[in-house]
mmCIF file of C-alpha atoms in Angstrom:
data_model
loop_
_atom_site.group_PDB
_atom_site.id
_atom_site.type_symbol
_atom_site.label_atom_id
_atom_site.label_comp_id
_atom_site.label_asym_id
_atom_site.label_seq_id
_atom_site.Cartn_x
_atom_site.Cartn_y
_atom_site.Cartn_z
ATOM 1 C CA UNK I 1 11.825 16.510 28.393
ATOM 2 C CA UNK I 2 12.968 18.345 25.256
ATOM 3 C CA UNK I 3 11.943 18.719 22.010
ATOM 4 C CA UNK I 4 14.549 16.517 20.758
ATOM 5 C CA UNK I 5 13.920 13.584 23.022
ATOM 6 C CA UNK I 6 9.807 13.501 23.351
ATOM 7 C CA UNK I 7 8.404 10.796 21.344
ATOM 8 C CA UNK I 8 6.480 10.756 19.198
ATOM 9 C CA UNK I 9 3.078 10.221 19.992
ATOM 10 C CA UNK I 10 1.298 7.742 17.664
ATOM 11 C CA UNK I 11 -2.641 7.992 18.046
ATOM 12 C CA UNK I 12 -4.194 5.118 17.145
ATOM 13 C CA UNK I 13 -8.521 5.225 17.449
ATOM 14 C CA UNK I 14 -10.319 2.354 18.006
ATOM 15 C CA UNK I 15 -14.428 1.645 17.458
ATOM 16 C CA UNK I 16 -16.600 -1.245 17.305
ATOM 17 C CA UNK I 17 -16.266 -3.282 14.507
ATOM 18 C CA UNK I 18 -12.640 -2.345 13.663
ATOM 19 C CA UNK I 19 -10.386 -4.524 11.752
ATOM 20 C CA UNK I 20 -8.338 -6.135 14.392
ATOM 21 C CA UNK I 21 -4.905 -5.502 11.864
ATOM 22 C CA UNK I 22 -5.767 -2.111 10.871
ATOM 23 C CA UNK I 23 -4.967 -1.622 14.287
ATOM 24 C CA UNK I 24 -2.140 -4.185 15.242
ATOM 25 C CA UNK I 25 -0.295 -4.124 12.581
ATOM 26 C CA UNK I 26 0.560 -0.322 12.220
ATOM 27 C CA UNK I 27 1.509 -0.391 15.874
ATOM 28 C CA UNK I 28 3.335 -3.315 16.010
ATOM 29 C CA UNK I 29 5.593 -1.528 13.217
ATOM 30 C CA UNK I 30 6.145 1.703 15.403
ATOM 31 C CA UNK I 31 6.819 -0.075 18.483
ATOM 32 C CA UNK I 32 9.313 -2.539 17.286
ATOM 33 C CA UNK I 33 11.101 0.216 15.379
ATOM 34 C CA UNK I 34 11.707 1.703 19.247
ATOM 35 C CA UNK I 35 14.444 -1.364 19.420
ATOM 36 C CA UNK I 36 16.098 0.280 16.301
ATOM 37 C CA UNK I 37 16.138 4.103 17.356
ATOM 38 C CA UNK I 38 12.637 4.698 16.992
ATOM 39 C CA UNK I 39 11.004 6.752 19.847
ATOM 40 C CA UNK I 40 7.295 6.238 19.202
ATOM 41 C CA UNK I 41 4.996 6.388 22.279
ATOM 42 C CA UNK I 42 1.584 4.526 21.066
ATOM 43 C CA UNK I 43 -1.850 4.966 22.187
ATOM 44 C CA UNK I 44 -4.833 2.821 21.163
ATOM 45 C CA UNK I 45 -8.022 5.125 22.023
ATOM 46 C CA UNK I 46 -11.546 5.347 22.007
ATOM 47 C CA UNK I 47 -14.045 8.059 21.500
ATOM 48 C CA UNK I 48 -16.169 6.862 25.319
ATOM 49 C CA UNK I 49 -12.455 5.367 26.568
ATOM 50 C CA UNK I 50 -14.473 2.108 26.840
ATOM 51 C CA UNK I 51 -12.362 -1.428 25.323
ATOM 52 C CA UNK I 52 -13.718 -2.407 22.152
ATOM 53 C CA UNK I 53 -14.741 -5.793 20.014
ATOM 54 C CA UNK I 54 -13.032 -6.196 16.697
ATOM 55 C CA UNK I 55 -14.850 -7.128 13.499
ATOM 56 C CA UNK I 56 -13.527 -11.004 14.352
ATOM 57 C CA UNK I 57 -15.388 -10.583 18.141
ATOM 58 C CA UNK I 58 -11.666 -10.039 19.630
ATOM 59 C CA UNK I 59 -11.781 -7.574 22.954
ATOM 60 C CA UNK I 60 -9.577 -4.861 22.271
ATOM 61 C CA UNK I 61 -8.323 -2.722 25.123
ATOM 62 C CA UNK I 62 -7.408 1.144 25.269
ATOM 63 C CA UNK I 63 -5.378 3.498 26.497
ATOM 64 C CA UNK I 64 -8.054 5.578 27.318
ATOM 65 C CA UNK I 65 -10.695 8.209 25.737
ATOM 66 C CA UNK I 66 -9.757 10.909 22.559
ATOM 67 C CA UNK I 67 -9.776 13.372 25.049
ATOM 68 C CA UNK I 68 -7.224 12.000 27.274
ATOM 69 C CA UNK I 69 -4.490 12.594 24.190
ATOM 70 C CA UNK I 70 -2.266 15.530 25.119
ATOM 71 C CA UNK I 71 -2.648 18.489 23.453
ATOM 72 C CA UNK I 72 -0.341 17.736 19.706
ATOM 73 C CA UNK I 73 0.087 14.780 18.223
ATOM 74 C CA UNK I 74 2.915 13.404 15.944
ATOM 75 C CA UNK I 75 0.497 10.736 13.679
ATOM 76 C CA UNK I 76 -2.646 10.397 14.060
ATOM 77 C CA UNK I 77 -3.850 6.516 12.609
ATOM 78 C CA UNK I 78 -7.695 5.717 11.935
ATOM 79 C CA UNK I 79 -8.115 1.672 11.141
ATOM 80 C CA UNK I 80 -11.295 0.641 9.277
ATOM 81 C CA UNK I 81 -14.397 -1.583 9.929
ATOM 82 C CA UNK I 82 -15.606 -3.852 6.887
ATOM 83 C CA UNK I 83 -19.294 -2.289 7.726
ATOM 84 C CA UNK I 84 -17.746 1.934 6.550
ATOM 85 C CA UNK I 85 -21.156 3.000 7.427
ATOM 86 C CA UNK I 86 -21.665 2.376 10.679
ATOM 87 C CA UNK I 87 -18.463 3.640 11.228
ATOM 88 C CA UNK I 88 -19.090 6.855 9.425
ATOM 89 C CA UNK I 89 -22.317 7.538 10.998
ATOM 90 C CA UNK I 90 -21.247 7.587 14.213
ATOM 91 C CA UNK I 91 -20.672 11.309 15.063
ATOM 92 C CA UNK I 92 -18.524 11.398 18.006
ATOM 93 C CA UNK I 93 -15.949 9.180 16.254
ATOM 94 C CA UNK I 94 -15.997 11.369 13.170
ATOM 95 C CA UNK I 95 -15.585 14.934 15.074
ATOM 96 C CA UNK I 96 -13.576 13.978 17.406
ATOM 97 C CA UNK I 97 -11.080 12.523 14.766
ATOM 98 C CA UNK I 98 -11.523 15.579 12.774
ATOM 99 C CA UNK I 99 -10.395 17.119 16.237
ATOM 100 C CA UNK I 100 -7.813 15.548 16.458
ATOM 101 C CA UNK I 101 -6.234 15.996 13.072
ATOM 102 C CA UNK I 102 -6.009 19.698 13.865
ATOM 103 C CA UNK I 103 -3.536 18.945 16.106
ATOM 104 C CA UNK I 104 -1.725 15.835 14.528
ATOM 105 C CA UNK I 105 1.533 16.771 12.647
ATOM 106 C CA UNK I 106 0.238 13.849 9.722
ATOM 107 C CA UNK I 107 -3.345 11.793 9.819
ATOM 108 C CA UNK I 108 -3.020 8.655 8.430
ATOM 109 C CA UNK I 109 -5.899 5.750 7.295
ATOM 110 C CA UNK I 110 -5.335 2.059 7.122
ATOM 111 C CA UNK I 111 -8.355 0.250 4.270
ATOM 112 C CA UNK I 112 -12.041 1.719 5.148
ATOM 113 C CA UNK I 113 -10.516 4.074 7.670
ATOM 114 C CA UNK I 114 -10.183 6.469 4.601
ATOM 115 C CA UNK I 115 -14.304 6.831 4.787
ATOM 116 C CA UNK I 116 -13.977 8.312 8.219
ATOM 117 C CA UNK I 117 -11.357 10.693 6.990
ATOM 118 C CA UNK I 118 -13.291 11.090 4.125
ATOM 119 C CA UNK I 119 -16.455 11.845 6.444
ATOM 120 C CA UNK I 120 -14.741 14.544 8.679
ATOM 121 C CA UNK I 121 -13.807 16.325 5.539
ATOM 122 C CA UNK I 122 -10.355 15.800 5.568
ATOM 123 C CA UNK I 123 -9.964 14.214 2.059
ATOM 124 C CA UNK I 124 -11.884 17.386 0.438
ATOM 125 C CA UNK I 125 -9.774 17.932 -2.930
ATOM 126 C CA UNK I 126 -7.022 15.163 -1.973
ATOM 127 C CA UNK I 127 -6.039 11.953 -3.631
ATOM 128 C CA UNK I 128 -6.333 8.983 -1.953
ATOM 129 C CA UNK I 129 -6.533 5.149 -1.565
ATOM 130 C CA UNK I 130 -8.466 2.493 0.163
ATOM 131 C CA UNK I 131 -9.236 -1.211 -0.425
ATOM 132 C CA UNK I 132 -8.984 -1.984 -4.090
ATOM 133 C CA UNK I 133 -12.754 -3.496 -3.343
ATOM 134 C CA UNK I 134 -13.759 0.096 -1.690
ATOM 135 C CA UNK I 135 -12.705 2.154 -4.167
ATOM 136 C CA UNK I 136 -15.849 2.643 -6.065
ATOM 137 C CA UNK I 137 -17.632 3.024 -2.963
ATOM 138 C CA UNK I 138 -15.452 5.551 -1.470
ATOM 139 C CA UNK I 139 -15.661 7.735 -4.579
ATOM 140 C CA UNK I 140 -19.192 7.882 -5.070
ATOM 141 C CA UNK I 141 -19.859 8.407 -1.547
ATOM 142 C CA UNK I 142 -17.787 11.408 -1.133
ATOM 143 C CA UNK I 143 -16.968 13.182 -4.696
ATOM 144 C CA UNK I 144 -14.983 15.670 -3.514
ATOM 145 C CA UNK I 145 -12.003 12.941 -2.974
ATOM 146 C CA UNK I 146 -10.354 11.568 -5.929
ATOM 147 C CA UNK I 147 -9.712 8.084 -5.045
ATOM 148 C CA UNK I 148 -6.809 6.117 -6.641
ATOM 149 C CA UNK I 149 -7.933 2.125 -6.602
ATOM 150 C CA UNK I 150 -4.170 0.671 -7.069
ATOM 151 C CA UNK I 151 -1.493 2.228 -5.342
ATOM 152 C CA UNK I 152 -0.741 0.249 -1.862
ATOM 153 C CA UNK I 153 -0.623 3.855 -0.090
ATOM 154 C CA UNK I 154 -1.340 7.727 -1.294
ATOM 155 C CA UNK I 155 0.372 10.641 0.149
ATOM 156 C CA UNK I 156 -1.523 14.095 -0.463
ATOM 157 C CA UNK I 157 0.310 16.568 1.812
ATOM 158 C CA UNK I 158 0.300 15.628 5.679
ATOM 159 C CA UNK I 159 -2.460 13.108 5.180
ATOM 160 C CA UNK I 160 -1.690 9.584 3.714
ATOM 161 C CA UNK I 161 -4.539 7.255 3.280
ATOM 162 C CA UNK I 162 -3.662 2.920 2.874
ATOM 163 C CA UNK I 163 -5.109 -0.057 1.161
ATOM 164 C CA UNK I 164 -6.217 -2.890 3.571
ATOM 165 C CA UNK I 165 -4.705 -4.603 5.995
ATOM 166 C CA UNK I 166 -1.013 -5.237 5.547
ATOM 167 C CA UNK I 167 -0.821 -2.010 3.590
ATOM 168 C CA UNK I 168 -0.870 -0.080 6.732
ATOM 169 C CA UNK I 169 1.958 -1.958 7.811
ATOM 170 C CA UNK I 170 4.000 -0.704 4.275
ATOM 171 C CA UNK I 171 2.763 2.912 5.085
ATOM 172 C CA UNK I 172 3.995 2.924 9.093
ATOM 173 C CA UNK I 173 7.130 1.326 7.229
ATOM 174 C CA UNK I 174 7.472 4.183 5.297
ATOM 175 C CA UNK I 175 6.668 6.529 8.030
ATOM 176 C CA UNK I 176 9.376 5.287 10.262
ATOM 177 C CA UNK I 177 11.684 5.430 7.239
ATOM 178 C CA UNK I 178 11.051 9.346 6.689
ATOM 179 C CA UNK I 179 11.468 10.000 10.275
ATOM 180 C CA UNK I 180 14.660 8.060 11.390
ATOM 181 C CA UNK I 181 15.665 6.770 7.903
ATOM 182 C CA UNK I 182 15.957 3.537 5.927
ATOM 183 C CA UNK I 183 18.135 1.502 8.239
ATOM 184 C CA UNK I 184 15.820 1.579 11.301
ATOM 185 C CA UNK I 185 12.928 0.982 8.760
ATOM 186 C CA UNK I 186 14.716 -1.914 7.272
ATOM 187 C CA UNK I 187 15.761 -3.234 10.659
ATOM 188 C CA UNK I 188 12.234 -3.209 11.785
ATOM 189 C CA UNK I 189 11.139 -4.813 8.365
ATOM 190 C CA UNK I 190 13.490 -7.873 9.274
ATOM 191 C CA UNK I 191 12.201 -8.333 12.654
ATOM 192 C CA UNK I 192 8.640 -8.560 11.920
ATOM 193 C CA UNK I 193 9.599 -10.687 8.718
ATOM 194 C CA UNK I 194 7.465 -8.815 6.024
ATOM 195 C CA UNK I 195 9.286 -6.516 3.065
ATOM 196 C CA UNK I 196 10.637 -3.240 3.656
ATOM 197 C CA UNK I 197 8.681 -0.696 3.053
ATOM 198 C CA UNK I 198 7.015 -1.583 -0.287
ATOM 199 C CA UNK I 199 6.439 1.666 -2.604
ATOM 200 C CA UNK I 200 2.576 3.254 -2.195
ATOM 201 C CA UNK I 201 2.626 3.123 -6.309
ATOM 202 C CA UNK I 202 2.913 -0.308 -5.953
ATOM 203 C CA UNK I 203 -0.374 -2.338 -7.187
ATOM 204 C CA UNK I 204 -2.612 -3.460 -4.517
ATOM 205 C CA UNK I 205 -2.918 -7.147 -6.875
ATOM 206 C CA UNK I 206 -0.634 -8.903 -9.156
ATOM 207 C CA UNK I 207 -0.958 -8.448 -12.980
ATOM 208 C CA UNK I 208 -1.137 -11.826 -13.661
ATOM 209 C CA UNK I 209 -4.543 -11.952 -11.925
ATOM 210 C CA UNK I 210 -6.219 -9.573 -14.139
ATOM 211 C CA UNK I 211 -6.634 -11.762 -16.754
ATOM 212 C CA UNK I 212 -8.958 -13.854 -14.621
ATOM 213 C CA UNK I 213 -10.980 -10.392 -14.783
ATOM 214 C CA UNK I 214 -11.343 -9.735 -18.117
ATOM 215 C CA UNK I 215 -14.283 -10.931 -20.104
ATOM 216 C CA UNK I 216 -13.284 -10.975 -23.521
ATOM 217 C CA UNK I 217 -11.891 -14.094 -24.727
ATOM 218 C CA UNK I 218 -9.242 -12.236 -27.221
ATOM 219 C CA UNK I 219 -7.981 -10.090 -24.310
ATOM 220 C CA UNK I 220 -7.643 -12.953 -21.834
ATOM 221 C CA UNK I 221 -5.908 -14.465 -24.635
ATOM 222 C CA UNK I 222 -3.360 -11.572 -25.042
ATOM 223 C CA UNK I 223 -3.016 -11.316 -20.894
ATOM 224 C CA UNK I 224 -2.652 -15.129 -20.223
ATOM 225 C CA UNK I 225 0.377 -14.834 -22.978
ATOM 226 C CA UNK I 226 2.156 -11.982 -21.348
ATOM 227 C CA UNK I 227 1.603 -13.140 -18.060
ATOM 228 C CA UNK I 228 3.287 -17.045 -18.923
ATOM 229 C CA UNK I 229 6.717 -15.337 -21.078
ATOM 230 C CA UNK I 230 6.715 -11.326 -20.079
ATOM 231 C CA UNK I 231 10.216 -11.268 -22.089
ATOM 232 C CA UNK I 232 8.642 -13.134 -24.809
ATOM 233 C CA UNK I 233 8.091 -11.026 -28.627
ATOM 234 C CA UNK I 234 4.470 -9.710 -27.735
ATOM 235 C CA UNK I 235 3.832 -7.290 -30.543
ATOM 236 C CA UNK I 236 0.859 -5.885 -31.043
ATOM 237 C CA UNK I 237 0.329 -8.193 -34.035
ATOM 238 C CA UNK I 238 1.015 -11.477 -32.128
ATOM 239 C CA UNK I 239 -1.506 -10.635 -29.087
ATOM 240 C CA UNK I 240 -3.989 -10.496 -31.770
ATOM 241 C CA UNK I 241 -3.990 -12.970 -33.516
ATOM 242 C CA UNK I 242 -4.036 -15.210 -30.722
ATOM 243 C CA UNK I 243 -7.552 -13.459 -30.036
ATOM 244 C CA UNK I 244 -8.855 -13.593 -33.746
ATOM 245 C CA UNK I 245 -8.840 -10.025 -34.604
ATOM 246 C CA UNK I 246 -7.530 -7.088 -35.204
ATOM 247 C CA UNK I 247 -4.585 -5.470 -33.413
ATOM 248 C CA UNK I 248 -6.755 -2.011 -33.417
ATOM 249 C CA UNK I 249 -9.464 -3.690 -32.102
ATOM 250 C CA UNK I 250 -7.549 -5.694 -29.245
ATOM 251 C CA UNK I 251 -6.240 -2.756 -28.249
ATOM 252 C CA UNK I 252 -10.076 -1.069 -27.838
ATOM 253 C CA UNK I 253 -10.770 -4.418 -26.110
ATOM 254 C CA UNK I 254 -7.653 -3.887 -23.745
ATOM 255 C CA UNK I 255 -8.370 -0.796 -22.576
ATOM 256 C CA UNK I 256 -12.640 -1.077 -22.209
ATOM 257 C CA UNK I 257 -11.831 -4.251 -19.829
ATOM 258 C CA UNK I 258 -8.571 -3.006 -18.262
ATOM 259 C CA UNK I 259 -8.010 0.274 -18.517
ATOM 260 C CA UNK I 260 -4.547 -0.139 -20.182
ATOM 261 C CA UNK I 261 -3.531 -0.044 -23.631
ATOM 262 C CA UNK I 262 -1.650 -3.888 -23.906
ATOM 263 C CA UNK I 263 1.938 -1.850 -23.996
ATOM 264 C CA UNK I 264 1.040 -0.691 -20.414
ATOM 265 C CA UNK I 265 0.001 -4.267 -19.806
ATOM 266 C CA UNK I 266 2.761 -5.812 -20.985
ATOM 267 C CA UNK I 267 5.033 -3.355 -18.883
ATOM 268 C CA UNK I 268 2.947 -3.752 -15.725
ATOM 269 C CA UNK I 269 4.042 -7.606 -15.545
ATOM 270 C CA UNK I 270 7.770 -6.843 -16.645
ATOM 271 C CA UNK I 271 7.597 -4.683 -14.025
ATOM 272 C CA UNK I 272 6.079 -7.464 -11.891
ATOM 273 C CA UNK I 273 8.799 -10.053 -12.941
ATOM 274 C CA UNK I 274 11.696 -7.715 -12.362
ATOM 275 C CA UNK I 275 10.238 -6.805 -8.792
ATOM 276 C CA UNK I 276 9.963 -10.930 -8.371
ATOM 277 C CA UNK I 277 13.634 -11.421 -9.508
ATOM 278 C CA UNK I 278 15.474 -8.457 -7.692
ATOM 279 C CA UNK I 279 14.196 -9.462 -4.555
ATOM 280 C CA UNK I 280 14.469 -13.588 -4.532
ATOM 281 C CA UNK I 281 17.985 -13.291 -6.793
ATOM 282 C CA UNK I 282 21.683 -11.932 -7.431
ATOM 283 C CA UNK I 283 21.795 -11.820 -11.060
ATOM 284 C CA UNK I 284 22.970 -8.884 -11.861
ATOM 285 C CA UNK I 285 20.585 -5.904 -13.054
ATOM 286 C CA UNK I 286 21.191 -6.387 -16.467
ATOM 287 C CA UNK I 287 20.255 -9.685 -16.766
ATOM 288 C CA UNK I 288 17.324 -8.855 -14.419
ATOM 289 C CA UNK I 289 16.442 -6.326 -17.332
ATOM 290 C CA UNK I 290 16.768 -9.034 -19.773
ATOM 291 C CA UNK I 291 14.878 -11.895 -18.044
ATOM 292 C CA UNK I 292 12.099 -9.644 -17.089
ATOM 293 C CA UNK I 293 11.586 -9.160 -21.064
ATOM 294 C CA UNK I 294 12.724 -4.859 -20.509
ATOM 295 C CA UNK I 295 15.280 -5.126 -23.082
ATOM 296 C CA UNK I 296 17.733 -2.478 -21.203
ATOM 297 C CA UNK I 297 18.892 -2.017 -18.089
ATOM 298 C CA UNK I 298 17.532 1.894 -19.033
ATOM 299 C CA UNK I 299 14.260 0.761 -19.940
ATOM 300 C CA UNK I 300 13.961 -1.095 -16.856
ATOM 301 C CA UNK I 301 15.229 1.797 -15.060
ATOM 302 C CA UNK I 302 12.658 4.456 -16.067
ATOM 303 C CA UNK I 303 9.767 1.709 -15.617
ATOM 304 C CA UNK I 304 10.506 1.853 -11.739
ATOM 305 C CA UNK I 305 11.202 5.536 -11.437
ATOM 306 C CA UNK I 306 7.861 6.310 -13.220
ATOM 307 C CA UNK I 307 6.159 3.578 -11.106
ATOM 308 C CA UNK I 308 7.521 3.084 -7.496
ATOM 309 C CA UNK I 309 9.773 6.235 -7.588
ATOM 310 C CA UNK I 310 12.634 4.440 -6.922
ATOM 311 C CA UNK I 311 15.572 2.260 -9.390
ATOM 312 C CA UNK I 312 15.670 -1.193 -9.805
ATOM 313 C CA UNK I 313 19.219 -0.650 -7.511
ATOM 314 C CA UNK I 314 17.241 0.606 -4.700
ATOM 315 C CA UNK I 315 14.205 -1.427 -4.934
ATOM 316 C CA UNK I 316 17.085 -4.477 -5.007
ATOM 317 C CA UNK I 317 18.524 -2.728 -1.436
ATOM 318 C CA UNK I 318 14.991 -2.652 0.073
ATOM 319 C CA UNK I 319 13.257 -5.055 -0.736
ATOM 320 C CA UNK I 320 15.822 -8.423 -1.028
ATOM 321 C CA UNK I 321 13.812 -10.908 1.010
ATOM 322 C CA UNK I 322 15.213 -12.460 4.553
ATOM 323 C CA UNK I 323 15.051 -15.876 3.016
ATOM 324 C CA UNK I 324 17.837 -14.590 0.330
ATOM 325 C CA UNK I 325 19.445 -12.486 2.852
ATOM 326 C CA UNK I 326 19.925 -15.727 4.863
ATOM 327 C CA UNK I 327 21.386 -17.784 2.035
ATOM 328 C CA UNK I 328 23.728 -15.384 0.896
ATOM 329 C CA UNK I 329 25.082 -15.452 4.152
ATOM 330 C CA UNK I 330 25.040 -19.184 4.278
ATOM 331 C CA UNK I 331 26.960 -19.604 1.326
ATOM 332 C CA UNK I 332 29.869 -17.074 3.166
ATOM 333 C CA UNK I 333 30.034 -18.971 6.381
ATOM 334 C CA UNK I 334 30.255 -21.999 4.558
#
């Protein structure tokens, strides 16, 4: 076999305790993408070659031990377990996924999986993203990783590292999109019935939940108001006075609680609405810009390229839902 026709070989390693769609999902996305030109040969292994129990008690069975994997690799895929510890501290696991990453063209992580990465060393001085929950965990357990809590999934060089669960099905999405393009990937999106592909910059949680984080009444205030009208007038002036104070001072609030000044705020749930609108709709991007409280069809434009490296055009292409697709097509038949 040449080259040109071997698959390629998807490693996917398996442990006690593992999440059962860290594992499934990711491969589920490779092999289906086979029926759309894909040519991705998928192995579920174990460090002993023994079947495994999932974190939900489910018997998982292998393909056989790390050793039995041929000599290079195309992806190499390490799933989480809820309990990272026990995961990390098991030795075999760790060096024999560090093993195999030096012969894997790309290593990827789905959720906790990062902490094994992260515990072979091969996250030393790259970026990187795990469960929004994990995050804080991940980076003071291994400092030499800068972890990013929000972004669905980080790319740092050949290694790319998920958020939890269905994230890992957005990153082997993207995966099959860089290696046979965005029609297979989009094919295989609309089989399994889940979005194409969503952008790793995209948040991990909605923007209209935050407000249920914050703790100060006057910012909760300002974020309940955005969230209920994002194209509504929300100067700095009107957030505060519906919090009683100052705008200087709700904008010290804002970004002690959140992180965010309220501008970045307020154009986190434009963002949000525009996403919501150019994938359920048809109006045209304009009047996406305008509904979605952006102003400009420019303004919007630069929001998603600085965001989700992408335009509101191409997110619209990618990311149009089946249940739209369907209607559209309804309304030509009929």
């Amino acid at each position: 076999m040449t080259g040109a026709t071997r698959p390629h070989l998807v490693a996917v390693v398996a442990f006690d305790g593992v999440q059962l769609l860290d594992v499934t999902g990711p491969a589920e996305v490779f092999t289906t993408a086979n029926g759309h030109g894909g040519r991705y040969d998928v192995r579920i292994v174990s460090v002993t070659g023994q079947d495994v129990r999932t974190s939900g008690g489910i018997r998982l069975g292998v393909d056989g031990p790390l050793d039995s994997l041929p000599g290079r690799l195309g992806t190499l895929l390490v799933p989480g377990r809820r309990d990272w510890r026990r995961a990390v501290e098991d030795a075999a696991l760790t060096s024999g996924v560090r093993d195999l990453a030096g012969r894997s063209r790309r290593v990827a992580s789905v959720c906790a999986g990062a902490f094994v990465l992260a515990e072979a060393g091969l996250l030393d001085g790259r970026r990187a993203a795990t469960h929004w929950r994990l995050a804080g965990e991940l980076a003071a357990a291994y400092p030499a990783v800068t972890v990013e809590s929000d972004p669905l999934f980080v790319r740092d060089g050949p290694v790319i590292t998920s958020a939890g669960i269905t994230a890992g099905m957005d990153l082997a999405l993207s995966l099959v999109e860089e290696d046979h393009g965005a029609g297979p990937a989009r094919d295989t999106a609309r089989e399994l019935v889940v979005f194409m592909a969503r952008p790793g910059g995209q948040s991990q949680f909605s923007a209209r939940l935050r407000p249920r984080e914050a703790g100060h009444p006057a910012v909760r205030a300002a974020m309940d108001a955005v969230s209920a009208d994002p194209a509504g007038p929300h100067s700095p002036a009107t957030l505060a006075r519906l919090g009683r104070v100052s705008a200087r001072h709700l904008s010290r609030l804002f970004r002690g609680e959140t992180g965010l000044s309220p501008a970045q705020y307020i154009e986190s749930v434009r963002l949000e609405a525009a996403q919501a609108l150019l994938a359920s709709g048809t109006d045209p991007i304009e009047a996406v810009a305008e509904g979605a409280g952006f102003g400009s069809a420019e303004t919007m434009r630069r929001a998603f390229q600085q965001t989700l490296g992408l335009s509101p055009t191409h997110y619209r292409a990618r990311f149009r839902t089946t249940a739209t697709a369907a209607g559209a097509a309804a309304q030509v038949d009929g």
